[in-house]
């Protein structure tokens, strides 16, 4: 509740909270149900209960701003970057407004002409996309979202842009672009050229002409080295994204939001929400029992909640309002996956877990589409429906329904594990987002489950607090240790298998970090990136332990 207190509850001029968590959930529920024509009170109570019981939470801006004057409720935006100073600085201003309201922004910088290209108006030389990204980075640094959190950006450059070689190493100095996740926009064509060690053409976006030819494998190796060193760049697989673009008649998607879970057109936004899977274990049942009826209900209400957000949102820009109301994209996802697995006594690194991931997400997707369809019957299909792949058979209220977001803040509020990630550590020091407070935290599920299994005492607690793991606790049998394997102990293949299982039934995308021990080699990373493409993932992000100076999460004993 510390996080709610610090960042979500409304404050007075002196910084004291003027609402309780209960009042916050009531404020949000009332606002989100205000757009219902019938049974407003019923929906208000449903939404309130969802949040108060921590069974579902919407993304942070909705929790913070719903019910406040001019409350901006969306987490994710993509804004256009065109090759003119006017457009670049218009979008910069718009991005600042989005950040101030708690949203994050993604952009593809590939339309900007390369560095040292000609500028006809001044006769000078152009600065290139990386220089403009640095301008965006500096601006982000100074818009601190009312002291609550730093803004987040995704910066993409396509693999055929002439400045791509500089882009892939743009964060190597450990200093630049710290407010950006950077990703290379990869095509299938490039992956084949890289695998076959062929040449690769770089195209000037201003002229559409080939500027020079490089070795695809050399670019890949440089990219991999940078990712090994710093975690950046990640990849986004543009062809995979566009093969599944339900609105391909509106054009080709070029970008995602900051953490990658929502591919969006320019000026599109998305509202996210996540179901807490730790809450769906059947009462008094055998461990293998999931309460599917409860999950169904949570999905139905989650979809209705997020669809309402589109209606009662305050839009900062008319272009964003137009796109949001036309396509009505939402992203219902999950958090607490690792915790659910522990409750069910299924190790994360197991086939059984991956199969359950598919079964679960398939159920969530089917239920989401049915729910969206039922809302469409009541309130109408999304306006762009007739130009979508859903037309004419699938009447939907929303062009997309599901995303797996990182749930970086809301899973802390719900006191469960992040998104579909394994536990990062069984005990860890958590530094607040603004670097203020550090807490030593033991993951609650650890004590509960070990107690239930008859393996809890003070000595075990001390050992876990010290090392963040139960690997070294001799009295605990191996099959129980396996249940508590942490992110860095889980082989990367299983990280990817989970991402693939969830992606298979997610119409938007899955945000997942493939956490790796510091001993991971560059060639492992090359294999991971390539496997991600072969698996049909929409993007890939890795993080090698210790490769960034300021990790938000750190294992106990690792500091
Ligand atoms: P939360 O748990 O706060 O709801 P997530 O960690 O699930 O958020 O992130 C969801 C999306 O919210 C991100 O992909 C990004 O678009 C946006 N977002 C996350 N953190 C920030 C931030 N610090 N500033 C701006 N936007 C953010």
XYZ file of C-alpha atoms and ligand atoms in Angstrom:
586
model
C 0.000 0.000 0.000
C 3.044 2.249 0.260
C 3.017 2.731 -3.495
C -0.677 3.674 -3.532
C -0.013 6.150 -0.756
C 3.021 7.702 -2.475
C 1.783 7.969 -6.015
C -1.912 7.279 -6.547
C -3.957 8.779 -3.723
C -5.018 12.359 -4.279
C -3.013 14.854 -2.224
C -3.705 18.300 -0.848
C -1.363 21.268 -1.316
C 0.809 20.109 1.605
C 1.270 16.656 0.120
C -1.038 14.842 2.562
C -3.400 12.213 1.172
C -7.008 13.319 0.941
C -8.425 9.927 0.017
C -8.098 6.344 1.234
C -7.426 3.415 -1.107
C -11.090 2.550 -0.787
C -12.108 6.033 -1.861
C -9.687 5.826 -4.771
C -11.321 2.625 -6.051
C -14.759 4.196 -5.581
C -13.697 7.331 -7.488
C -12.387 5.237 -10.380
C -15.395 2.865 -10.433
C -17.852 5.746 -10.425
C -16.138 7.485 -13.291
C -15.746 4.354 -15.415
C -19.402 3.353 -14.912
C -20.662 6.879 -15.620
C -20.896 6.092 -19.339
C -23.313 3.190 -18.831
C -26.880 4.002 -19.878
C -28.469 1.270 -17.804
C -27.723 -0.126 -14.342
C -25.009 2.430 -13.549
C -24.950 1.507 -9.860
C -24.625 -2.155 -10.652
C -21.600 -1.517 -12.844
C -20.076 0.877 -10.353
C -20.217 -1.811 -7.686
C -18.868 -4.480 -10.010
C -15.903 -2.305 -10.975
C -15.289 -1.244 -7.391
C -15.220 -4.859 -6.204
C -12.870 -5.896 -8.982
C -10.320 -3.339 -7.837
C -10.894 -3.450 -4.082
C -10.418 -7.232 -4.100
C -7.330 -6.767 -6.276
C -8.746 -9.151 -8.872
C -8.268 -6.687 -11.700
C -6.501 -3.356 -11.930
C -6.425 -0.897 -14.827
C -3.157 0.731 -15.930
C -1.681 3.424 -13.717
C -3.049 6.549 -15.444
C -6.602 5.244 -14.993
C -6.019 4.614 -11.292
C -4.408 7.985 -10.842
C -6.636 10.175 -12.967
C -10.126 8.683 -13.355
C -12.722 10.997 -11.896
C -10.371 13.973 -11.757
C -10.900 16.990 -14.015
C -9.420 16.313 -17.459
C -8.321 12.850 -16.373
C -6.139 11.240 -19.037
C -6.547 7.487 -18.599
C -4.429 5.708 -21.241
C -0.959 4.221 -20.692
C 0.132 3.788 -24.278
C 0.556 6.072 -27.242
C 2.320 6.067 -30.562
C 3.051 9.443 -32.101
C 4.205 10.245 -35.651
C 7.740 11.321 -36.474
C 7.936 12.935 -39.889
C 10.920 14.342 -41.696
C 10.347 18.022 -40.961
C 11.424 20.231 -38.071
C 7.890 21.453 -37.657
C 6.506 17.944 -37.235
C 9.375 16.760 -35.025
C 8.829 19.581 -32.549
C 5.039 19.358 -32.672
C 5.301 15.711 -31.666
C 7.864 16.591 -29.006
C 5.366 18.939 -27.406
C 2.609 16.328 -27.645
C 4.890 13.716 -26.099
C 5.578 16.034 -23.157
C 1.841 16.425 -22.599
C 1.358 12.655 -22.712
C 4.207 12.082 -20.238
C 2.881 14.731 -17.899
C -0.429 12.842 -17.809
C 1.244 9.512 -16.951
C 1.256 7.943 -20.437
C 4.195 6.490 -22.365
C 5.037 7.097 -26.004
C 6.473 5.020 -28.819
C 7.769 6.323 -32.138
C 9.480 5.086 -35.247
C 12.200 7.531 -36.325
C 12.812 5.888 -39.706
C 11.167 8.583 -41.806
C 13.856 11.069 -40.757
C 16.537 11.493 -43.389
C 19.979 10.188 -42.369
C 22.714 12.218 -40.748
C 24.611 14.480 -43.175
C 21.929 14.245 -45.834
C 21.083 17.460 -47.670
C 18.533 19.979 -46.465
C 17.145 21.925 -49.398
C 15.765 24.869 -47.406
C 19.021 25.781 -45.649
C 21.538 24.072 -47.913
C 23.029 22.523 -44.754
C 23.489 18.976 -43.517
C 20.846 17.058 -41.592
C 21.266 15.934 -37.979
C 19.745 12.479 -38.404
C 17.280 10.503 -36.271
C 19.605 9.787 -33.336
C 20.200 13.487 -32.717
C 16.458 14.079 -32.548
C 15.992 11.120 -30.228
C 18.463 12.803 -27.897
C 16.334 15.933 -27.943
C 13.309 13.819 -26.984
C 15.352 12.137 -24.268
C 16.368 15.457 -22.723
C 12.798 16.726 -22.794
C 11.577 13.545 -21.081
C 14.145 13.973 -18.341
C 12.556 17.264 -17.390
C 8.910 16.254 -17.461
C 8.707 14.116 -14.342
C 4.970 13.401 -14.371
C 4.283 15.611 -11.357
C 7.099 13.953 -9.384
C 5.373 10.567 -9.697
C 7.443 8.771 -12.286
C 9.688 9.369 -15.260
C 8.217 9.276 -18.727
C 8.878 6.220 -20.854
C 9.697 6.151 -24.566
C 10.166 3.510 -27.206
C 12.422 4.601 -30.056
C 12.496 2.438 -33.158
C 14.713 2.626 -36.211
C 14.139 0.255 -39.105
C 16.907 -2.111 -40.051
C 17.253 -0.606 -43.550
C 17.788 2.994 -42.378
C 21.252 4.358 -43.308
C 21.932 5.357 -39.656
C 21.154 1.898 -38.272
C 24.774 1.063 -37.400
C 24.999 4.144 -35.131
C 21.537 3.481 -33.727
C 22.305 -0.026 -32.479
C 25.216 1.302 -30.422
C 23.482 4.516 -29.355
C 23.189 3.446 -25.691
C 26.570 1.749 -25.378
C 28.086 4.756 -23.609
C 25.732 4.070 -20.667
C 24.714 7.709 -20.732
C 22.643 8.455 -23.799
C 18.937 7.867 -24.285
C 18.338 6.728 -20.714
C 14.645 7.531 -20.997
C 14.276 5.333 -24.065
C 13.905 1.666 -24.742
C 15.365 1.312 -28.198
C 14.421 -1.377 -30.694
C 15.400 -2.213 -34.229
C 12.457 -2.616 -36.609
C 13.319 -5.992 -38.120
C 11.881 -7.534 -41.289
C 11.796 -11.200 -42.330
C 13.862 -10.203 -45.328
C 16.656 -8.973 -43.061
C 16.597 -12.092 -40.883
C 17.019 -14.260 -43.964
C 19.854 -12.066 -45.253
C 21.552 -12.279 -41.849
C 21.170 -16.053 -41.592
C 22.487 -16.518 -45.143
C 25.299 -13.989 -44.521
C 24.146 -11.864 -47.445
C 24.547 -8.186 -48.208
C 21.954 -5.737 -46.940
C 20.854 -2.510 -48.585
C 20.302 0.689 -46.635
C 17.651 2.978 -48.089
C 17.473 6.758 -47.712
C 13.871 7.440 -46.635
C 13.939 10.881 -48.291
C 14.710 9.562 -51.772
C 13.678 5.919 -51.499
C 17.045 5.086 -53.099
C 19.674 2.670 -51.895
C 22.400 4.577 -50.089
C 24.898 1.793 -49.488
C 25.224 -1.913 -48.906
C 26.512 -3.567 -45.756
C 26.981 -7.114 -44.476
C 23.765 -8.132 -42.699
C 25.723 -10.336 -40.283
C 28.082 -7.508 -39.308
C 25.161 -5.301 -38.344
C 23.632 -8.198 -36.416
C 26.853 -8.872 -34.508
C 27.187 -5.245 -33.528
C 23.555 -5.141 -32.392
C 24.006 -8.339 -30.382
C 27.161 -7.032 -28.732
C 25.344 -3.850 -27.676
C 22.383 -5.865 -26.337
C 24.789 -8.104 -24.425
C 26.527 -5.085 -22.950
C 23.524 -2.924 -22.053
C 20.229 -4.733 -22.755
C 19.537 -2.402 -25.700
C 18.512 -2.597 -28.467
C 15.616 -5.009 -28.411
C 13.945 -6.103 -31.616
C 10.459 -5.611 -32.936
C 9.377 -7.922 -35.714
C 7.466 -5.658 -38.056
C 6.366 -8.335 -40.511
C 4.959 -10.527 -37.746
C 3.132 -7.555 -36.277
C 1.655 -6.634 -39.637
C 0.712 -10.203 -40.528
C -1.629 -10.009 -37.530
C -2.757 -6.425 -37.970
C -6.575 -6.535 -37.882
C -6.754 -3.122 -39.542
C -4.205 -3.630 -42.312
C -6.364 -1.516 -44.635
C -5.498 1.492 -42.469
C -1.819 0.928 -43.305
C 1.282 -0.717 -41.945
C 2.020 -0.552 -38.228
C 5.504 0.857 -37.564
C 5.739 1.138 -33.816
C 4.723 -0.151 -30.417
C 4.228 1.569 -27.073
C 7.245 1.765 -24.676
C 7.232 -1.760 -23.330
C 6.146 -3.411 -26.583
C 2.783 -4.921 -25.636
C 0.739 -2.793 -28.039
C 1.505 -2.302 -31.729
C -0.193 0.951 -32.715
C -0.696 3.291 -35.659
C 0.413 6.899 -35.361
C -1.845 8.756 -32.910
C -3.349 5.537 -31.591
C -3.577 4.890 -27.864
C -4.512 1.899 -25.790
C -6.016 1.263 -22.368
C -4.631 -1.645 -20.446
C -5.840 -3.656 -17.497
C -4.673 -6.875 -15.888
C -6.373 -9.757 -14.137
C -4.643 -10.996 -11.012
C -4.177 -14.713 -11.632
C -3.230 -15.279 -8.011
C -6.956 -14.860 -7.288
C -8.345 -17.591 -9.499
C -7.359 -20.736 -7.642
C -10.508 -22.670 -6.691
C -11.334 -22.561 -2.977
C -10.665 -25.744 -1.045
C -9.827 -27.490 -4.257
C -6.924 -29.623 -5.340
C -3.908 -27.625 -6.457
C -4.589 -28.390 -10.105
C -7.926 -26.651 -9.975
C -8.450 -23.247 -11.544
C -11.759 -21.528 -10.968
C -12.605 -21.014 -14.651
C -16.037 -19.566 -13.892
C -14.486 -16.849 -11.797
C -11.879 -16.151 -14.467
C -14.631 -15.864 -17.071
C -16.452 -13.300 -14.981
C -13.275 -11.297 -14.387
C -12.542 -11.229 -18.122
C -16.079 -10.126 -18.989
C -15.968 -7.306 -16.470
C -12.400 -6.351 -17.389
C -13.344 -5.978 -21.053
C -16.370 -3.881 -20.206
C -14.290 -1.720 -17.878
C -11.631 -1.057 -20.527
C -14.183 -0.390 -23.246
C -15.805 2.187 -20.989
C -12.434 3.850 -20.476
C -12.418 4.758 -24.174
C -15.702 6.563 -23.666
C -14.959 8.479 -20.479
C -11.329 9.327 -21.262
C -10.092 12.862 -21.593
C -8.160 13.099 -24.852
C -5.212 15.466 -24.954
C -5.130 15.596 -28.748
C -7.984 15.534 -31.271
C -6.024 13.124 -33.494
C -5.754 10.644 -30.621
C -9.462 10.973 -29.829
C -10.325 10.231 -33.428
C -8.192 7.083 -33.619
C -9.236 5.790 -30.191
C -12.938 6.211 -30.908
C -12.613 4.698 -34.388
C -10.599 1.565 -33.524
C -11.418 1.213 -29.815
C -8.304 -0.803 -28.997
C -7.991 -2.217 -25.507
C -5.520 -4.622 -23.914
C -6.683 -6.938 -21.149
C -3.835 -9.010 -19.755
C -2.663 -10.782 -16.646
C -0.369 -10.481 -13.652
C 0.506 -12.994 -10.942
C 1.251 -15.841 -13.369
C 4.268 -17.053 -11.385
C 2.279 -16.884 -8.193
C -0.532 -18.936 -9.701
C 1.976 -21.569 -10.795
C 3.421 -21.764 -7.291
C -0.056 -22.096 -5.830
C -0.748 -24.930 -8.263
C 2.675 -26.443 -7.503
C 3.769 -26.358 -11.145
C 7.390 -25.262 -11.778
C 7.740 -22.340 -14.235
C 10.458 -24.218 -16.125
C 8.255 -27.141 -17.113
C 6.216 -28.289 -20.095
C 3.166 -28.427 -17.867
C 3.456 -24.702 -17.130
C 3.803 -23.817 -20.810
C 0.778 -25.950 -21.706
C -1.245 -24.312 -18.967
C -0.167 -20.875 -20.256
C -1.637 -21.707 -23.659
C -4.818 -23.134 -22.216
C -5.297 -20.169 -19.912
C -4.600 -17.472 -22.490
C -6.744 -19.205 -25.071
C -9.593 -19.165 -22.575
C -8.967 -15.482 -21.810
C -8.880 -14.583 -25.496
C -12.057 -16.476 -26.349
C -13.858 -15.002 -23.372
C -12.576 -11.512 -24.240
C -13.813 -11.773 -27.826
C -17.189 -13.061 -26.637
C -17.429 -10.210 -24.157
C -16.475 -7.640 -26.803
C -19.047 -9.205 -29.121
C -21.772 -8.943 -26.494
C -20.940 -5.294 -25.873
C -21.071 -4.747 -29.656
C -24.620 -6.118 -29.694
C -25.559 -3.670 -26.987
C -23.558 -0.591 -27.998
C -22.418 -1.192 -31.582
C -19.251 -2.452 -33.295
C -16.153 -0.264 -33.384
C -16.574 2.245 -36.229
C -13.667 0.903 -38.310
C -15.060 -2.637 -38.075
C -16.066 -2.860 -41.743
C -12.472 -2.257 -42.843
C -11.070 -4.900 -40.488
C -10.358 -8.615 -40.732
C -13.183 -9.161 -38.237
C -15.744 -8.107 -40.832
C -18.293 -9.556 -41.591
C -18.367 -12.562 -39.244
C -16.963 -11.400 -35.952
C -18.957 -8.486 -34.521
C -16.627 -6.832 -32.069
C -16.685 -3.692 -30.007
C -12.881 -3.452 -30.055
C -10.297 -3.847 -32.824
C -8.022 -5.542 -30.275
C -8.788 -7.007 -26.868
C -5.638 -8.400 -25.241
C -2.100 -7.291 -24.311
C 0.286 -8.658 -21.732
C 1.705 -5.555 -20.043
C 4.652 -5.568 -17.630
C 2.394 -4.443 -14.741
C 5.446 -2.760 -13.214
C 3.373 -0.772 -10.725
C -0.020 -2.398 -10.540
C 1.371 -5.803 -9.576
C 3.079 -4.138 -6.625
C -0.254 -2.626 -5.620
C -1.906 -6.048 -5.988
C 1.011 -7.596 -4.122
C 1.618 -10.278 -6.688
C 4.270 -11.279 -9.213
C 4.836 -9.171 -12.325
C 2.882 -9.988 -15.454
C 3.889 -13.447 -16.768
C 7.391 -13.182 -15.299
C 8.861 -15.737 -12.926
C 9.722 -14.400 -9.473
C 12.784 -12.221 -9.901
C 14.021 -13.213 -6.475
C 12.404 -14.670 -3.394
C 13.626 -11.669 -1.445
C 14.845 -8.412 -2.828
C 15.636 -4.828 -2.148
C 13.279 -2.591 -4.002
C 14.292 0.978 -4.748
C 11.390 3.387 -5.320
C 10.916 4.684 -8.854
C 12.334 8.052 -7.969
C 15.259 6.473 -6.170
C 14.099 7.615 -2.749
C 13.344 4.644 -0.478
C 14.842 1.168 -0.394
C 12.907 -1.718 1.116
C 13.874 -5.303 1.847
C 11.003 -7.484 0.717
C 10.285 -11.193 1.057
C 7.845 -12.359 -1.594
C 4.651 -13.221 0.371
C 3.890 -16.364 -1.654
C 7.196 -17.854 -0.544
C 6.375 -17.898 3.129
C 2.781 -18.997 2.565
C 3.610 -21.899 0.299
C 6.632 -23.112 2.224
C 4.594 -23.001 5.425
C 1.827 -24.980 3.752
C 4.383 -27.512 2.574
C 5.884 -27.752 6.066
C 9.225 -26.171 5.238
C 9.236 -22.857 7.040
C 11.286 -21.695 9.991
C 13.431 -18.731 10.983
C 16.652 -20.236 9.692
C 15.123 -20.774 6.241
C 13.743 -17.241 6.265
C 17.175 -15.810 7.117
C 18.839 -17.792 4.378
C 16.312 -16.651 1.764
C 16.585 -13.034 2.862
C 20.323 -13.239 2.522
C 20.585 -14.939 -0.862
C 17.225 -14.259 -2.524
C 16.967 -17.949 -3.380
C 16.262 -21.332 -1.765
C 18.869 -23.114 -3.801
C 21.261 -23.366 -0.885
C 18.710 -24.441 1.747
C 19.668 -28.052 2.353
C 16.560 -29.173 4.209
C 14.260 -28.439 1.279
C 13.801 -31.254 -1.266
C 14.603 -30.636 -4.929
C 11.038 -30.824 -6.250
C 10.060 -27.951 -3.951
C 13.179 -25.972 -4.817
C 12.162 -26.269 -8.460
C 8.876 -24.497 -7.697
C 10.778 -21.471 -6.476
C 13.312 -21.097 -9.259
C 13.861 -17.437 -9.938
C 14.123 -15.522 -13.175
C 17.887 -15.855 -13.510
C 17.801 -19.556 -12.649
C 15.258 -20.385 -15.330
C 16.774 -21.368 -18.689
C 16.129 -18.745 -21.378
C 14.305 -21.269 -23.527
C 11.561 -21.439 -20.911
C 11.292 -17.671 -20.749
C 10.723 -17.661 -24.497
C 8.345 -20.622 -24.356
C 6.134 -18.732 -21.923
C 6.225 -15.640 -24.110
C 5.294 -17.738 -27.125
C 2.458 -19.508 -25.306
C 0.884 -16.212 -24.244
C 1.548 -14.527 -27.603
C -0.263 -17.312 -29.425
C -3.567 -16.125 -27.937
C -2.880 -12.404 -27.595
C -4.015 -10.212 -30.496
C -1.776 -7.311 -29.437
C 1.581 -8.337 -28.018
C 3.380 -9.629 -24.947
C 5.845 -7.537 -22.997
C 8.404 -9.850 -21.435
C 11.970 -9.445 -20.308
C 14.214 -12.419 -20.852
C 16.281 -12.067 -17.676
C 19.690 -13.634 -17.987
C 22.580 -14.315 -15.623
C 25.631 -12.100 -16.079
C 27.621 -15.058 -17.442
C 25.413 -15.200 -20.563
C 27.501 -14.872 -23.740
C 26.866 -12.741 -26.807
C 26.303 -15.856 -28.887
C 23.564 -16.948 -26.448
C 21.914 -13.593 -27.032
C 22.184 -14.028 -30.771
C 20.437 -17.387 -30.423
C 17.744 -15.908 -28.200
C 16.993 -13.085 -30.648
C 16.899 -15.475 -33.565
C 14.698 -17.969 -31.706
C 12.306 -15.153 -30.817
C 11.846 -14.476 -34.540
C 11.430 -18.183 -35.333
C 8.858 -18.485 -32.537
C 6.732 -15.785 -34.190
C 7.053 -13.342 -31.287
C 6.289 -9.694 -32.027
C 9.265 -8.381 -30.115
C 12.085 -9.372 -27.804
C 13.737 -7.687 -24.842
C 16.569 -9.135 -22.817
C 18.307 -8.051 -19.685
C 21.606 -9.508 -18.503
C 22.069 -9.225 -14.755
C 24.238 -6.305 -13.742
C 24.436 -4.779 -17.225
C 22.707 -1.544 -16.210
C 23.930 0.738 -13.478
C 20.513 1.458 -11.980
C 18.411 -1.628 -11.757
C 15.059 -0.981 -10.148
C 14.989 -4.502 -8.773
C 18.018 -6.084 -7.195
C 18.349 -9.454 -5.607
C 19.255 -9.422 -1.935
C 22.904 -10.135 -1.514
C 23.612 -8.705 -4.946
C 24.064 -5.141 -3.813
P 1.452 0.042 -14.707
O 1.783 -1.149 -13.863
O 1.953 1.318 -14.114
O 0.003 0.151 -15.065
P 3.026 -1.203 -16.854
O 4.346 -1.456 -16.198
O 2.129 -2.372 -17.075
O 2.243 -0.052 -16.100
O 3.306 -0.517 -18.259
C 2.273 -0.409 -19.199
C 2.548 0.708 -20.133
O 2.414 1.939 -19.437
C 3.943 0.754 -20.711
O 4.134 -0.069 -21.812
C 4.021 2.198 -21.095
O 3.323 2.425 -22.302
C 3.315 2.869 -19.945
N 4.261 3.227 -18.889
C 4.843 2.433 -17.987
N 5.681 3.112 -17.188
C 5.623 4.376 -17.583
C 6.252 5.570 -17.177
N 7.131 5.609 -16.189
N 5.954 6.695 -17.844
C 5.078 6.673 -18.840
N 4.449 5.589 -19.262
C 4.710 4.452 -18.664
